[in-house]
Amino acid sequence: MSERIVVDPVTRIEGHLRLEVRLDGGQVAEAWSSATMWRGLETILEGRDPRDAWLFAQRICGVCTTVHALASVRAVEDALGLVPPPNARTLRDLIAAAQAVHDHVVHFYHLHALDWVDVTAALKADPGATARLAQSLSAHPRSTKAVFAGVRDRFAAFVRSGRLGPFTGGYWGHPAYRLPPEADLLALSHYLDALDFQRDYARVHALLGGKNPHPQTYLVGGMAVPIDPASQAAINDDTLQEVRGLLLKGRDFVRQVYLPDLFAIAAAYPEWGRIGRGLGTYLAFGDYSAAPPRTGRPPAGGLFPGGLVRDGDLSRAEPFDPARIAEYVTHSWFAYDKGDAEPLAPWSGETRPAYTGPAPPYEHLDVERKYSWLKSPRYGDLAVEVGPLARIAVGYAAGDGGVRSATDAALTRLHAGRDVLFSTLGRMLARGLETGLLADHALDLLDRLTSAVAAGDLRVHDGSRWDPATWPASARGVGFHEAPRGGLSHWVVIENRRIARYQAVVPSTWNAGPRDAAGRPGAYEAALAGTPVADPRRPLEILRTVHSFDPCMACAAHVLDADGRPVVEVRVQ
Amino acid sequence: MSRSVATPAGRDAGDEAPSPDLMTRLLAAGVDRRAFLRYCAALTATLAMPPRFAPRVAEALTAVDRPALVWLEFQDCAGDTESFLRARDPSVAQLVLDLLSVDYHETIMAAAGTQAEAARDATLARGGHLVVVEGSVPLGAGGGYCTVGGRSAEQILKAAAAKAAAVVNVGTCSAYGGLPAADPNPTQAVPVEEVISGVPVLNLPGCPVNADNLTATLAHYLTFGALPPADDLGRPLFAYGERIHDNCPRRGHFDAGEFALEWGDEGHRKGWCLYRLGCKGPSTFHNCPIQQWNGGTNWPIGAGHGCVGCTEPGFWDDLSPFYDRLPHVTAGGLDATAEQIGLAVAGASAAIFAAHGAGKVVQHRLARRREHAAATQDGDAHE
Ligand code: SF4
Ligand code: SF4
């Protein structure tokens, strides 16, 4: 018996995602992932001053805020042949690392935990037993009976009010929830702690970027936040100290709260190490390198190496080649000039929005035809997964020492083999592992900045190409970044000092995109296939797998060249 | 557009059990009465009300019975949601658990799909709720540019507003169209007020909204049962009544003619005025310099980058290119000159100058960016 279900809205994500799913024999047989919102940002960018682009592009996403600003300034600098001074590059990486730590903590507690934690069951927990459990997991100072009793009583009062607010209508009592009540109470308590943590940790961005969300100190050519130990109006020793304090708190929270909770959940749900494998082929661009950028490609030798891992084969990582990226629109609400059968590379990409979906209100999308505002990016015609798991898999295959030791230690702790990485659980683990690496790396970056300042290097900006009069008549560039949700690239063509063409190929497009011309599914669609669903009216398991990607849809839905002008074919490298 | 007061929302909990009062809940949460009163005093200050109002705020907040709130996201980036998550006083946990019943918010709610929509529809059917909107509403493609649960943004918004007590637009997108509505507005994105009528609406523009201004607005509503007084652009005066330029700590340098001329130069490092690097503070109304961000940690001008005017309607078009100087300014010197800076930028900002009694408005709309290209090539803006 086959049955069609729809999950829309998929909640606890950024943006608007709809899943249509065909169930067969108690599991997902086929899934279709649809982004149901489109803004046309790249069209809006056309004709603007390229130095402004990052401010617009940053608003692609307010959750992974900053990542598009970074990719954007990198793209324009690549086009103009600018290399920002080392301090500016360090500041950018520091802001990015803090963003990733922040984002992953919020994802774990506020967007994903409720798929594993039955908060209503927390009311049955014994605070003393919860404290003992917490103390067995880590040395977090707030793991006391009094704290857990306080949370339980506060939550009990909340439930007694009969108005559950954001907890209304959760799949509470679903048989797939399997944590003991102590663990539920522990997680609920840390859900609340993490709200405070993320609010405080965002101050790193306020100190270095003026505000969060949407920090405002990027510049083409560097950063707009001056450094001067002798000034109160610049990054000085006080600022560096304050940032250090926040980064240390962040590292402690990750080590003492996030990772122990992650391992506790992973240990309780071992079967999810065999569910949600999906494509099994992973792409990372690589990032967090102290080296200057190379024309048309990411800098070499970063915290995360770039590369491709095929079919879960961790013995080998192929080098990343930007020229192999191309996008299909066969099942997307766009039309290509020469028909929708062939993909186009980002440089020669074209998009005319062409909504052919049903008129709202509608019940179902026509998944045989076009069904999403996302394109389908492919790498060398392969459907690939990007994100934390891709970074960990590529780093592991490339023999990166930091990635390998963190991964091996985690798998040993869970008594699991490397196969477990390629799953719903593996995605959660990989996210946790890289959070640990990035929380440490942020402190290294701060050390690097501090020593440079101590050595008298105050430069934050290369102004040699600030004046558009110094620019060539036409130029093109690409900027890469390993954003929290995966490899991100912005591609810009500049003509007569204005943006002639702009395109963002973003992580959630790689992962959430629809099928391509050959009918090959995207990463969400592939990962959902085979996911068990015990109760079709309460498809908790579907949320577990799709949330393991940390969907971010505003980020994913984009377009360029809405007027569908003829486009010059341009090759990278 | 009526800006009259709204009736208190959600006081009628129907046949549900009454919730324990706020003070009981706060005490259970470990917040003592003294801390609560301190918080109310700070809130009163944010609202630009005299300190004597603090006890009234405290009393009202203690008695209030968690009105229902429905948070809708349309053409947004979730930046305003993230800003909400950074709320300090009251923290988001206090807001969600103690002060409001956030019955629908796609980014944080546990339920998905059918169950999520059921939670929302139950609240909408009761009525008297607050609606918070993030993101613009696209009218193009028959509504196909933004659907949730198969319904268009326009359909959802109209249904949500029908029996609402008030609508609060967070961020410039829902307030004025914002980024999706920037030229050439590919999806025919419009602000919320072009779609609904007959319900009080307040705009909290900003990209994103500052969480302090959102929580103060909610507190005002809970205390007085009404939205705070607003200007002609629907922005509450407590947060948008004053110009950035007039409260800017760099203003002394502006008046003294001390400007940062290049990024990272001595003036930039010393905190001199950013006007010549494109600051739009002289044409922007917001309490940014006073309230600042992330619990008063910093703000863009404080960090070293000019203001981009994100609380002004149409700022993406009217105030860009962002590194060009505001036009018609002889830099340095007198307050009269500074006033002209503000008046020189008209666009949609014009109305606000009138509203603030700034006198005669000089109509000078910045050239559209494509025509503007030629002018900037003269290099004037980047000396
Ligand atoms: S106003 Fe700004 S922060 Fe808010 S949704 Fe729009 S782009 Fe995002
Ligand atoms: S121009 Fe900008 S930086 Fe200068 S005083 Fe005015 S608001 Fe402050």
mmCIF file of N, CA, C and O in Angstrom, chain B residues 4-53:
data_model
loop_
_atom_site.group_PDB
_atom_site.id
_atom_site.type_symbol
_atom_site.label_atom_id
_atom_site.label_comp_id
_atom_site.label_asym_id
_atom_site.label_seq_id
_atom_site.Cartn_x
_atom_site.Cartn_y
_atom_site.Cartn_z
ATOM 1 N N SER B 4 -5.187 54.038 15.980
ATOM 2 C CA SER B 4 -5.797 54.140 17.299
ATOM 3 C C SER B 4 -5.388 52.951 18.159
ATOM 4 O O SER B 4 -4.822 51.988 17.691
ATOM 5 N N VAL B 5 -5.725 53.065 19.421
ATOM 6 C CA VAL B 5 -5.301 52.029 20.349
ATOM 7 C C VAL B 5 -6.044 50.724 20.101
ATOM 8 O O VAL B 5 -7.168 50.707 19.630
ATOM 9 N N ALA B 6 -5.384 49.662 20.415
ATOM 10 C CA ALA B 6 -6.003 48.355 20.269
ATOM 11 C C ALA B 6 -6.589 47.936 21.605
ATOM 12 O O ALA B 6 -6.191 48.429 22.656
ATOM 13 N N THR B 7 -7.541 47.042 21.526
ATOM 14 C CA THR B 7 -8.030 46.492 22.775
ATOM 15 C C THR B 7 -7.063 45.435 23.276
ATOM 16 O O THR B 7 -6.387 44.797 22.499
ATOM 17 N N PRO B 8 -7.005 45.245 24.574
ATOM 18 C CA PRO B 8 -6.078 44.241 25.100
ATOM 19 C C PRO B 8 -6.378 42.878 24.486
ATOM 20 O O PRO B 8 -7.521 42.507 24.314
ATOM 21 N N ALA B 9 -5.317 42.203 24.153
ATOM 22 C CA ALA B 9 -5.493 40.945 23.451
ATOM 23 C C ALA B 9 -5.415 39.771 24.399
ATOM 24 O O ALA B 9 -4.731 39.810 25.409
ATOM 25 N N GLY B 10 -6.112 38.740 24.036
ATOM 26 C CA GLY B 10 -5.878 37.438 24.644
ATOM 27 C C GLY B 10 -6.162 37.360 26.128
ATOM 28 O O GLY B 10 -5.792 36.409 26.788
ATOM 29 N N ARG B 11 -6.857 38.360 26.685
ATOM 30 C CA ARG B 11 -7.135 38.286 28.121
ATOM 31 C C ARG B 11 -8.123 37.170 28.400
ATOM 32 O O ARG B 11 -8.223 36.656 29.486
ATOM 33 N N ASP B 12 -8.890 36.851 27.372
ATOM 34 C CA ASP B 12 -9.911 35.833 27.532
ATOM 35 C C ASP B 12 -9.294 34.481 27.186
ATOM 36 O O ASP B 12 -9.058 34.150 26.043
ATOM 37 N N ALA B 13 -9.033 33.720 28.213
ATOM 38 C CA ALA B 13 -8.388 32.436 27.987
ATOM 39 C C ALA B 13 -9.413 31.343 27.718
ATOM 40 O O ALA B 13 -9.100 30.170 27.759
ATOM 41 N N GLY B 14 -10.655 31.744 27.486
ATOM 42 C CA GLY B 14 -11.679 30.754 27.169
ATOM 43 C C GLY B 14 -11.903 29.820 28.347
ATOM 44 O O GLY B 14 -11.865 30.226 29.505
ATOM 45 N N ASP B 15 -12.098 28.561 28.054
ATOM 46 C CA ASP B 15 -12.374 27.649 29.155
ATOM 47 C C ASP B 15 -11.101 26.956 29.660
ATOM 48 O O ASP B 15 -11.152 25.986 30.375
ATOM 49 N N GLU B 16 -9.946 27.498 29.236
ATOM 50 C CA GLU B 16 -8.711 26.899 29.722
ATOM 51 C C GLU B 16 -8.450 27.351 31.154
ATOM 52 O O GLU B 16 -8.900 28.395 31.589
ATOM 53 N N ALA B 17 -7.660 26.556 31.851
ATOM 54 C CA ALA B 17 -7.317 26.918 33.225
ATOM 55 C C ALA B 17 -6.517 28.209 33.213
ATOM 56 O O ALA B 17 -5.694 28.420 32.330
ATOM 57 N N PRO B 18 -6.776 29.105 34.182
ATOM 58 C CA PRO B 18 -5.986 30.335 34.228
ATOM 59 C C PRO B 18 -4.530 29.991 34.555
ATOM 60 O O PRO B 18 -4.261 29.099 35.357
ATOM 61 N N SER B 19 -3.603 30.714 33.929
ATOM 62 C CA SER B 19 -2.203 30.417 34.212
ATOM 63 C C SER B 19 -1.811 31.144 35.492
ATOM 64 O O SER B 19 -2.388 32.163 35.834
ATOM 65 N N PRO B 20 -0.801 30.625 36.199
ATOM 66 C CA PRO B 20 -0.348 31.325 37.394
ATOM 67 C C PRO B 20 0.149 32.713 36.996
ATOM 68 O O PRO B 20 0.624 32.901 35.874
ATOM 69 N N ASP B 21 0.029 33.707 37.896
ATOM 70 C CA ASP B 21 0.404 35.044 37.472
ATOM 71 C C ASP B 21 1.906 35.138 37.222
ATOM 72 O O ASP B 21 2.681 34.264 37.608
ATOM 73 N N LEU B 22 2.272 36.195 36.571
ATOM 74 C CA LEU B 22 3.648 36.309 36.095
ATOM 75 C C LEU B 22 4.656 36.241 37.241
ATOM 76 O O LEU B 22 5.681 35.585 37.142
ATOM 77 N N MET B 23 4.319 36.935 38.337
ATOM 78 C CA MET B 23 5.289 36.984 39.436
ATOM 79 C C MET B 23 5.569 35.576 39.961
ATOM 80 O O MET B 23 6.714 35.202 40.217
ATOM 81 N N THR B 24 4.496 34.775 40.068
ATOM 82 C CA THR B 24 4.683 33.392 40.509
ATOM 83 C C THR B 24 5.589 32.653 39.537
ATOM 84 O O THR B 24 6.497 31.926 39.924
ATOM 85 N N ARG B 25 5.334 32.869 38.246
ATOM 86 C CA ARG B 25 6.141 32.180 37.236
ATOM 87 C C ARG B 25 7.585 32.663 37.290
ATOM 88 O O ARG B 25 8.515 31.874 37.178
ATOM 89 N N LEU B 26 7.760 33.963 37.459
ATOM 90 C CA LEU B 26 9.126 34.488 37.502
ATOM 91 C C LEU B 26 9.865 33.983 38.735
ATOM 92 O O LEU B 26 11.029 33.622 38.674
ATOM 93 N N LEU B 27 9.147 33.947 39.859
ATOM 94 C CA LEU B 27 9.790 33.444 41.080
ATOM 95 C C LEU B 27 10.215 31.996 40.870
ATOM 96 O O LEU B 27 11.310 31.589 41.235
ATOM 97 N N ALA B 28 9.334 31.217 40.227
ATOM 98 C CA ALA B 28 9.676 29.826 39.930
ATOM 99 C C ALA B 28 10.896 29.765 39.029
ATOM 100 O O ALA B 28 11.691 28.835 39.082
ATOM 101 N N ALA B 29 11.043 30.764 38.177
ATOM 102 C CA ALA B 29 12.175 30.784 37.252
ATOM 103 C C ALA B 29 13.418 31.368 37.897
ATOM 104 O O ALA B 29 14.446 31.522 37.251
ATOM 105 N N GLY B 30 13.331 31.724 39.166
ATOM 106 C CA GLY B 30 14.497 32.236 39.857
ATOM 107 C C GLY B 30 14.712 33.733 39.664
ATOM 108 O O GLY B 30 15.777 34.259 39.939
ATOM 109 N N VAL B 31 13.692 34.442 39.161
ATOM 110 C CA VAL B 31 13.817 35.893 39.015
ATOM 111 C C VAL B 31 13.174 36.535 40.238
ATOM 112 O O VAL B 31 11.991 36.341 40.482
ATOM 113 N N ASP B 32 13.935 37.279 41.025
ATOM 114 C CA ASP B 32 13.309 37.847 42.220
ATOM 115 C C ASP B 32 12.633 39.175 41.910
ATOM 116 O O ASP B 32 12.794 39.760 40.844
ATOM 117 N N ARG B 33 11.844 39.632 42.846
ATOM 118 C CA ARG B 33 11.009 40.813 42.618
ATOM 119 C C ARG B 33 11.868 42.046 42.317
ATOM 120 O O ARG B 33 11.552 42.840 41.433
ATOM 121 N N ARG B 34 12.988 42.148 43.018
ATOM 122 C CA ARG B 34 13.853 43.302 42.820
ATOM 123 C C ARG B 34 14.388 43.343 41.382
ATOM 124 O O ARG B 34 14.349 44.375 40.716
ATOM 125 N N ALA B 35 14.823 42.182 40.905
ATOM 126 C CA ALA B 35 15.341 42.112 39.534
ATOM 127 C C ALA B 35 14.234 42.466 38.542
ATOM 128 O O ALA B 35 14.459 43.150 37.550
ATOM 129 N N PHE B 36 13.031 42.001 38.856
ATOM 130 C CA PHE B 36 11.911 42.279 37.976
ATOM 131 C C PHE B 36 11.625 43.785 37.906
ATOM 132 O O PHE B 36 11.404 44.351 36.840
ATOM 133 N N LEU B 37 11.669 44.450 39.055
ATOM 134 C CA LEU B 37 11.409 45.888 39.077
ATOM 135 C C LEU B 37 12.515 46.648 38.339
ATOM 136 O O LEU B 37 12.250 47.626 37.642
ATOM 137 N N ARG B 38 13.744 46.163 38.500
ATOM 138 C CA ARG B 38 14.850 46.787 37.767
ATOM 139 C C ARG B 38 14.602 46.689 36.273
ATOM 140 O O ARG B 38 14.776 47.629 35.514
ATOM 141 N N TYR B 39 14.143 45.501 35.885
ATOM 142 C CA TYR B 39 13.846 45.282 34.473
ATOM 143 C C TYR B 39 12.750 46.236 33.993
ATOM 144 O O TYR B 39 12.866 46.849 32.934
ATOM 145 N N CYS B 40 11.718 46.394 34.805
ATOM 146 C CA CYS B 40 10.614 47.282 34.403
ATOM 147 C C CYS B 40 11.090 48.726 34.281
ATOM 148 O O CYS B 40 10.635 49.463 33.397
ATOM 149 N N ALA B 41 12.025 49.122 35.133
ATOM 150 C CA ALA B 41 12.556 50.478 35.046
ATOM 151 C C ALA B 41 13.323 50.655 33.737
ATOM 152 O O ALA B 41 13.178 51.673 33.044
ATOM 153 N N ALA B 42 14.099 49.645 33.371
ATOM 154 C CA ALA B 42 14.862 49.726 32.125
ATOM 155 C C ALA B 42 13.920 49.790 30.933
ATOM 156 O O ALA B 42 14.114 50.552 29.986
ATOM 157 N N LEU B 43 12.864 48.992 31.008
ATOM 158 C CA LEU B 43 11.884 48.963 29.925
ATOM 159 C C LEU B 43 11.210 50.323 29.776
ATOM 160 O O LEU B 43 11.020 50.829 28.668
ATOM 161 N N THR B 44 10.889 50.913 30.909
ATOM 162 C CA THR B 44 10.255 52.224 30.903
ATOM 163 C C THR B 44 11.180 53.242 30.229
ATOM 164 O O THR B 44 10.733 54.081 29.448
ATOM 165 N N ALA B 45 12.472 53.122 30.515
ATOM 166 C CA ALA B 45 13.433 54.031 29.895
ATOM 167 C C ALA B 45 13.503 53.805 28.392
ATOM 168 O O ALA B 45 13.518 54.751 27.607
ATOM 169 N N THR B 46 13.524 52.539 27.954
ATOM 170 C CA THR B 46 13.536 52.246 26.522
ATOM 171 C C THR B 46 12.328 52.871 25.829
ATOM 172 O O THR B 46 12.414 53.377 24.721
ATOM 173 N N LEU B 47 11.207 52.823 26.524
ATOM 174 C CA LEU B 47 9.981 53.368 25.950
ATOM 175 C C LEU B 47 9.938 54.891 26.025
ATOM 176 O O LEU B 47 8.951 55.504 25.664
ATOM 177 N N ALA B 48 11.013 55.478 26.537
ATOM 178 C CA ALA B 48 11.113 56.923 26.661
ATOM 179 C C ALA B 48 9.989 57.494 27.531
ATOM 180 O O ALA B 48 9.439 58.545 27.260
ATOM 181 N N MET B 49 9.645 56.742 28.566
ATOM 182 C CA MET B 49 8.619 57.221 29.482
ATOM 183 C C MET B 49 9.295 57.637 30.793
ATOM 184 O O MET B 49 10.344 57.101 31.142
ATOM 185 N N PRO B 50 8.687 58.567 31.540
ATOM 186 C CA PRO B 50 9.292 58.977 32.809
ATOM 187 C C PRO B 50 9.346 57.799 33.779
ATOM 188 O O PRO B 50 8.492 56.907 33.723
ATOM 189 N N PRO B 51 10.319 57.801 34.704
ATOM 190 C CA PRO B 51 10.491 56.688 35.639
ATOM 191 C C PRO B 51 9.243 56.376 36.465
ATOM 192 O O PRO B 51 9.040 55.247 36.866
ATOM 193 N N ARG B 52 8.380 57.391 36.667
ATOM 194 C CA ARG B 52 7.213 57.125 37.515
ATOM 195 C C ARG B 52 6.281 56.081 36.890
ATOM 196 O O ARG B 52 5.393 55.549 37.543
ATOM 197 N N PHE B 53 6.466 55.792 35.596
ATOM 198 C CA PHE B 53 5.629 54.787 34.958
ATOM 199 C C PHE B 53 6.073 53.359 35.280
ATOM 200 O O PHE B 53 5.353 52.406 35.034
#
